[in-house]
mmCIF file of C-alpha atoms in Angstrom:
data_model
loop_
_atom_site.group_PDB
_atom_site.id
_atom_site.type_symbol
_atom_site.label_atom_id
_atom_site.label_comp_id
_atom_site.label_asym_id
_atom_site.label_seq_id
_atom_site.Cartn_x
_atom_site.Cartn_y
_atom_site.Cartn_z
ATOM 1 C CA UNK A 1 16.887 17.309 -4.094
ATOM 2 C CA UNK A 2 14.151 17.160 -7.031
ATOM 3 C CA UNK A 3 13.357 13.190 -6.998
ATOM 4 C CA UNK A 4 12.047 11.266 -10.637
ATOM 5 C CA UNK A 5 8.645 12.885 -11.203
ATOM 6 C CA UNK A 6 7.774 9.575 -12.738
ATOM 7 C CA UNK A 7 7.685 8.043 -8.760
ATOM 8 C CA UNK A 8 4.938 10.538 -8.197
ATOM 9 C CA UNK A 9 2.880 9.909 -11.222
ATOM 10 C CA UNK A 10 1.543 6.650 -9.817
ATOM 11 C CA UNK A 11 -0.283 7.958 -7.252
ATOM 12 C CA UNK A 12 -3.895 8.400 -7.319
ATOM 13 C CA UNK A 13 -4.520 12.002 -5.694
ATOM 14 C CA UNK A 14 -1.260 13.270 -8.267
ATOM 15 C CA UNK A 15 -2.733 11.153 -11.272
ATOM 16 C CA UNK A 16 -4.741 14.101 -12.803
ATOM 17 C CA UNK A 17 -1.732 16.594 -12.498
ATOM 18 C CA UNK A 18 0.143 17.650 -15.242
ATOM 19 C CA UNK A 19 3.969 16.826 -15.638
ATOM 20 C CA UNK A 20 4.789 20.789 -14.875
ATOM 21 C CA UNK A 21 2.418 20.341 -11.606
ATOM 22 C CA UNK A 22 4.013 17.485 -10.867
ATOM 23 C CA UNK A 23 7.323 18.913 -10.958
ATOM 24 C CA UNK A 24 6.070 21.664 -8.850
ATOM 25 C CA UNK A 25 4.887 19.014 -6.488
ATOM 26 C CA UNK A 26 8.152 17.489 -6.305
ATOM 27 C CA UNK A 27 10.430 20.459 -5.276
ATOM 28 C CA UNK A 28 8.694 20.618 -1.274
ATOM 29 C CA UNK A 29 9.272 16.744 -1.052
ATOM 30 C CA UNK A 30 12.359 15.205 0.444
ATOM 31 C CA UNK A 31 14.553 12.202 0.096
ATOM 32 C CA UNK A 32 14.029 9.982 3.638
ATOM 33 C CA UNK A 33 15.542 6.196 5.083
ATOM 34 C CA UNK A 34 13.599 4.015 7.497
ATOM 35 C CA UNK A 35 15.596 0.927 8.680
ATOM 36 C CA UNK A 36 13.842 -2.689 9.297
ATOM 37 C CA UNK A 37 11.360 -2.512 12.103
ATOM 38 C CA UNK A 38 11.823 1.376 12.492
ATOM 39 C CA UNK A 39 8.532 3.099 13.456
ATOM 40 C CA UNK A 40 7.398 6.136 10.408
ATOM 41 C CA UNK A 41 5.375 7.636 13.286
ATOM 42 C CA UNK A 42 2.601 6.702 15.992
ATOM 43 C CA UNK A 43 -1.277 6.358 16.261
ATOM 44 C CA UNK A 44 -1.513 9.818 18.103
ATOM 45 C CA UNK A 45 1.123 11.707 17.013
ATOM 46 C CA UNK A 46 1.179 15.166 15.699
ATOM 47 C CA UNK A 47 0.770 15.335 11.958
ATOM 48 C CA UNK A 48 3.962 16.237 10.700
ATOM 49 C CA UNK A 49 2.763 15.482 6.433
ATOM 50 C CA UNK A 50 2.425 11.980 4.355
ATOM 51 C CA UNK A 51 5.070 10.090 2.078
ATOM 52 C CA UNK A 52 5.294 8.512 -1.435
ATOM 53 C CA UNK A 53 7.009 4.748 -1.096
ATOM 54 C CA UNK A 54 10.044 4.548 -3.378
ATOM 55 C CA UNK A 55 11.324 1.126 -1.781
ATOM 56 C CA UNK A 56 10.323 -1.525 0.567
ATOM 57 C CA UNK A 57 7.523 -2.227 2.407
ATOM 58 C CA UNK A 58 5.140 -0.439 5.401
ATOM 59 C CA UNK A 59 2.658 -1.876 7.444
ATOM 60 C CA UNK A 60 0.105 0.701 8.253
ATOM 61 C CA UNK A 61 -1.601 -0.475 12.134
ATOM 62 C CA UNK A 62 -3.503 0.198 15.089
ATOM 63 C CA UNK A 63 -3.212 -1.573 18.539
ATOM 64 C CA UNK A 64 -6.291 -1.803 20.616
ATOM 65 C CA UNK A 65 -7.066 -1.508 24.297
ATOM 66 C CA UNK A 66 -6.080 -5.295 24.566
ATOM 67 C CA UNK A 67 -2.974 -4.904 22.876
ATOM 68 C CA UNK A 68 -3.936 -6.408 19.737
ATOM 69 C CA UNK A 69 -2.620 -5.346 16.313
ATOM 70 C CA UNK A 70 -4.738 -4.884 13.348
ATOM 71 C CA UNK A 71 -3.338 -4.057 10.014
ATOM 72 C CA UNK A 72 -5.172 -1.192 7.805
ATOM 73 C CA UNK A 73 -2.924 -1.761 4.879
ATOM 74 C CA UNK A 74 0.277 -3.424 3.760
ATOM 75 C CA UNK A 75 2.142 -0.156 1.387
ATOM 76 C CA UNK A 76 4.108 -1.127 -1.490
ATOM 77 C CA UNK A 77 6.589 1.221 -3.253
ATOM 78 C CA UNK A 78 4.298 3.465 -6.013
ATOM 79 C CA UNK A 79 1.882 3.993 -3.046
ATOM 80 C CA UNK A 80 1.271 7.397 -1.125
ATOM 81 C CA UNK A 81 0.132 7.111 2.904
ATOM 82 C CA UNK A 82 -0.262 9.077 5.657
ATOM 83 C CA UNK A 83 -2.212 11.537 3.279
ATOM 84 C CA UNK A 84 -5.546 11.514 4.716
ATOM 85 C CA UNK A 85 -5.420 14.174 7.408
ATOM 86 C CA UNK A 86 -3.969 16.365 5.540
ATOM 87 C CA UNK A 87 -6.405 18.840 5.107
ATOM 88 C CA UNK A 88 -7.728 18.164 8.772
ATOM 89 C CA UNK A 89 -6.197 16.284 10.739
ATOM 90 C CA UNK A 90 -4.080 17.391 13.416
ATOM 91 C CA UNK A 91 -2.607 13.899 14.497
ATOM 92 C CA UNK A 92 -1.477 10.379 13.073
ATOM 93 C CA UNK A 93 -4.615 8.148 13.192
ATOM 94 C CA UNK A 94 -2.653 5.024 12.679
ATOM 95 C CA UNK A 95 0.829 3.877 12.956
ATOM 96 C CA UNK A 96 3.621 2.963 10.478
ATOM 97 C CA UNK A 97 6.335 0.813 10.478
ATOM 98 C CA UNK A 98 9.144 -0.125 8.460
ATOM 99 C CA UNK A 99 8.828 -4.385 7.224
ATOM 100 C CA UNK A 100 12.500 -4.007 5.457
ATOM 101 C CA UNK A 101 14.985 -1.529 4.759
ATOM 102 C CA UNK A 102 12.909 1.849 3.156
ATOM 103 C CA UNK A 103 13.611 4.839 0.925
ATOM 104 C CA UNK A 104 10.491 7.260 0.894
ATOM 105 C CA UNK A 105 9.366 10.639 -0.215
ATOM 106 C CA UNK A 106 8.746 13.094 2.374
ATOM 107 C CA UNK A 107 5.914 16.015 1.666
ATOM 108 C CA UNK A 108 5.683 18.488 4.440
ATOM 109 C CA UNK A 109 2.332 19.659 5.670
ATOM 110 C CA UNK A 110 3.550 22.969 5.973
ATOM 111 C CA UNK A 111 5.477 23.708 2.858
ATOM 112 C CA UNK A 112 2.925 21.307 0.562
ATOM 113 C CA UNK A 113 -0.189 23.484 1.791
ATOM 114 C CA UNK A 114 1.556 26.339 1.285
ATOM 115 C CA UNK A 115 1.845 25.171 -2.394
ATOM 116 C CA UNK A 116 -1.481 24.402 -2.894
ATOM 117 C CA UNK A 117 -2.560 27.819 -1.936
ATOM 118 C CA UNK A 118 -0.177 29.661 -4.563
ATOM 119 C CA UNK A 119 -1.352 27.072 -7.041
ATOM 120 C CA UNK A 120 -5.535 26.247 -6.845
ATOM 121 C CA UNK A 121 -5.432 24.825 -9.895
ATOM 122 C CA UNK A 122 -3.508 21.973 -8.613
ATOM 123 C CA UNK A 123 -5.952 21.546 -5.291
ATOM 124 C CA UNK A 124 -8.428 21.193 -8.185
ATOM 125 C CA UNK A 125 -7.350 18.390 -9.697
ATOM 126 C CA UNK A 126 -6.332 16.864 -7.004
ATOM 127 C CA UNK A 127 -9.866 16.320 -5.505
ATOM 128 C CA UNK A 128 -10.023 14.173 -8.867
ATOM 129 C CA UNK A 129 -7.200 12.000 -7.567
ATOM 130 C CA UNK A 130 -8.486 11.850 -3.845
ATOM 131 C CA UNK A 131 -12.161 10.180 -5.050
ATOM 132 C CA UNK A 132 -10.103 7.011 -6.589
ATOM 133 C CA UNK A 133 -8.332 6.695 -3.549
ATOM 134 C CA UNK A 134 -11.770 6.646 -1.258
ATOM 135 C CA UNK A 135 -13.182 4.527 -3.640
ATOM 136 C CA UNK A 136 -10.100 1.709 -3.319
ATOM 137 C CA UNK A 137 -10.801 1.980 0.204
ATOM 138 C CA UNK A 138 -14.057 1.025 0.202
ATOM 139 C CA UNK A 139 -13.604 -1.782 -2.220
ATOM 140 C CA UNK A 140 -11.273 -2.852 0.620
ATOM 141 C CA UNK A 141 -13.881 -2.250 3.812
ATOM 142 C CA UNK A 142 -16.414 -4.376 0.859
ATOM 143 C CA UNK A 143 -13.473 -7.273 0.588
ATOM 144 C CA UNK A 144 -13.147 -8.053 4.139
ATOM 145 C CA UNK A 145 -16.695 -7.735 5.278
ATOM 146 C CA UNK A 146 -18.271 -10.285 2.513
ATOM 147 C CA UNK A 147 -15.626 -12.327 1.225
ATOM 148 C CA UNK A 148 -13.713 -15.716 2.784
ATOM 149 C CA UNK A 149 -10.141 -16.015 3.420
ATOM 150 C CA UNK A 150 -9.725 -17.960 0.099
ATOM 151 C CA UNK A 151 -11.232 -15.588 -1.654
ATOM 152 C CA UNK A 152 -9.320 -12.767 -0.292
ATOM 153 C CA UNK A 153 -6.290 -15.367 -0.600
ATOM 154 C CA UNK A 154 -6.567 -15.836 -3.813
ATOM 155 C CA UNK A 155 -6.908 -11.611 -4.402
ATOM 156 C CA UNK A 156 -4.265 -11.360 -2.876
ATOM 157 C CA UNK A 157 -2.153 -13.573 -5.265
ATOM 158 C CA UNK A 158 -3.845 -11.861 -8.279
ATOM 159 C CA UNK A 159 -2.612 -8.521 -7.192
ATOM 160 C CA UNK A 160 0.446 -9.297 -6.427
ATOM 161 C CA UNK A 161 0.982 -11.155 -9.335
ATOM 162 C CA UNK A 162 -0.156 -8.377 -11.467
ATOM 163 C CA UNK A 163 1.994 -5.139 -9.699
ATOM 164 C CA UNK A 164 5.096 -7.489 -10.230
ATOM 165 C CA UNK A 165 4.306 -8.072 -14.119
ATOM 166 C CA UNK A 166 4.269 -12.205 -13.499
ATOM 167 C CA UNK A 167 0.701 -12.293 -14.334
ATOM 168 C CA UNK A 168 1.177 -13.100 -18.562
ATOM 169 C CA UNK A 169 4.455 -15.796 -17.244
ATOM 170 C CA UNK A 170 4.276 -19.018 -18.261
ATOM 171 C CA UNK A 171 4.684 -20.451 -14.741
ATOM 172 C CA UNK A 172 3.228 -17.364 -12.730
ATOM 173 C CA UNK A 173 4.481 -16.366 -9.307
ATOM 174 C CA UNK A 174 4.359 -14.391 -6.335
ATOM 175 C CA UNK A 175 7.338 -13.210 -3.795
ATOM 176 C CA UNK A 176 6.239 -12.669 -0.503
ATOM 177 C CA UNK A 177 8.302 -10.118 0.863
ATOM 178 C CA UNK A 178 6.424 -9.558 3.906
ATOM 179 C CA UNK A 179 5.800 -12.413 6.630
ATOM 180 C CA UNK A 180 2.935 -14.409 6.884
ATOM 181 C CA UNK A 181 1.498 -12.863 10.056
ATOM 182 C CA UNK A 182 1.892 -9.964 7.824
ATOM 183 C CA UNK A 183 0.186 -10.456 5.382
ATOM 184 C CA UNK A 184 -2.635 -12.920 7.381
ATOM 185 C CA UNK A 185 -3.353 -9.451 9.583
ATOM 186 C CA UNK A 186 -3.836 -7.212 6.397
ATOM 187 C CA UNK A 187 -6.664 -10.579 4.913
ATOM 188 C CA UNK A 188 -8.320 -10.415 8.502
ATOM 189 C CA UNK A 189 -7.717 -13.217 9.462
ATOM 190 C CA UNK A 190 -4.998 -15.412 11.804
ATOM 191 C CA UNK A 191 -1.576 -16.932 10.604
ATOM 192 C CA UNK A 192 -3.045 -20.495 11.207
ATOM 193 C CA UNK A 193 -5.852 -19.683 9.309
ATOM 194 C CA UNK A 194 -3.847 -18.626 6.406
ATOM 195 C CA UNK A 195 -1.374 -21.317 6.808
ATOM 196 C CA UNK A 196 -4.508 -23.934 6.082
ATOM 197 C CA UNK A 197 -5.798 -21.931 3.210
ATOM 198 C CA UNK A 198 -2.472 -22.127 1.410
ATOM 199 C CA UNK A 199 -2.221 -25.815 1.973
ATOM 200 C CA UNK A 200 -5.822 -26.049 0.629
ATOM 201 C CA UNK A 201 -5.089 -23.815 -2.619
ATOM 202 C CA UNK A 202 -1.614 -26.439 -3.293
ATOM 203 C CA UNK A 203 -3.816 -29.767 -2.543
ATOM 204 C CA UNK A 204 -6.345 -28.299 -4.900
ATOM 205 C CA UNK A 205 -3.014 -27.980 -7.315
ATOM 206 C CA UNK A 206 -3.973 -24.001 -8.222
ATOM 207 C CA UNK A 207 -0.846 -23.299 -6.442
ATOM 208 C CA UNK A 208 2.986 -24.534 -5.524
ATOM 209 C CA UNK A 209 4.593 -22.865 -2.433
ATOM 210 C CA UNK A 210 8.034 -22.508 -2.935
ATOM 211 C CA UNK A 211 9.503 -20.851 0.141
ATOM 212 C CA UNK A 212 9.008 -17.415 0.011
ATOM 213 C CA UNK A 213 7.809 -18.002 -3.607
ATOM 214 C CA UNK A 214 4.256 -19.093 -4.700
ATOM 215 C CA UNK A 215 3.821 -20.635 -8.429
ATOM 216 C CA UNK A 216 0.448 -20.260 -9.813
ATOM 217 C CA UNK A 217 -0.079 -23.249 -11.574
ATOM 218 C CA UNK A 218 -4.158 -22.745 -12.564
ATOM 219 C CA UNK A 219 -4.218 -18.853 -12.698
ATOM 220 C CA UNK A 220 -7.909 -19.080 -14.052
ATOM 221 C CA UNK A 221 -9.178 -21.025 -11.345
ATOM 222 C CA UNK A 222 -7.450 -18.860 -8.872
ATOM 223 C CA UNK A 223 -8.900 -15.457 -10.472
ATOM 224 C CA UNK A 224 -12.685 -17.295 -10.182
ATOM 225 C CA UNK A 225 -11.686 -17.385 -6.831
ATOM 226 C CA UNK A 226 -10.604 -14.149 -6.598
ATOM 227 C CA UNK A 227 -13.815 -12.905 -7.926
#
């Protein structure tokens, strides 16, 4: 099955190609499910290839020594993961698991390299596409080591308000589609933490938490924050 090209064209390491590499890319990828809670694969295991997000959400995480979970990065659909060892790596550095219902794109290590050899113009440009990516993660690595939690609150809000086209809304809003522990473990910091930092962005009236729905109600003040 040859999925929409136009799911692939969204992703930084394929945003160079052109739409006849792109289709090319397409035809070694396949269609995959993950239910709720199912686990993508584990910290560890062998490096089977990465996947393209078409619908849902994944956490990306690592559990340490103690037990403790720490989460890398919270993957939206539009988003490619698992891509990084690639070239190198013979196992899973982190793990991956299903936060809803998923429907993914599937790229085989072996066929995909096996691609990229019989087309080097296409490793080419992709290089192009795998510097963005490096630099998003360090903006990310930046984020967490200098900023607070409302600042990286407030980020938050701004992104997510943006990749779901609320931003230019008269009332803006954000749907959290992931749990709070979720989404306080991809900020750094603690549910209680982030539980307190919502409260003080609605007493400072910048926000109205609605459920699983949060209004922005001062979307300049918020993106000062953000900033």
């Amino acid at each position: 099955m040859i999925p929409d090209k136009s799911a692939v064209r969204y992703i930084p390491m394929f945003s160079e190609l052109s739409s006849d590499q792109l289709r090319e890319v397409t035809t070694v990828s396949s269609l995959i499910s993950f239910k709720k809670h199912q686990l993508l694969f584990m910290e560890g295991e062998e490096y089977r290839g990465f996947f393209i997000l078409l619908k849902g959400n994944i956490k990306i995480f690592r559990i340490n020594k103690e037990g403790k979970e720490t989460i890398l990065h919270l993957i939206k659909p539009k988003q490619a993961f698992a891509d990084t060892p690639l070239f190198e790596g013979k196992s899973y550095p982190v793990s991956a698991e299903a936060l809803e219902d998923c429907l993914l794109l599937f790229f085989n290590k072996e066929k995909f390299m096996t691609l990229l050899e019989k087309n080097p113009r296409i490793s080419l440009r992709m290089l192009s596409g795998f510097s963005k990516r490096m630099r998003s993660l360090t903006l990310k690595v930046e984020e967490l080591a200098s900023m607070e939690v409302t600042s990286r609150l407030a980020r938050f809000l701004i992104q997510e308000a943006t990749a779901n086209h609320t931003e230019n809304l008269p009332k803006p809003f954000v749907k959290l589609n992931v749990s709070k522990t979720t989404i306080a473990g991809y900020l750094g910091t603690i549910t209680e933490t982030l539980s307190r930092t919502f409260k003080k962005l609605q007493d400072e009236n910048i926000i109205i938490v609605k459920g699983r729905k949060i209004f922005i109600k001062n979307y300049k003040k918020l993106k000062l924050l953000a900033s």
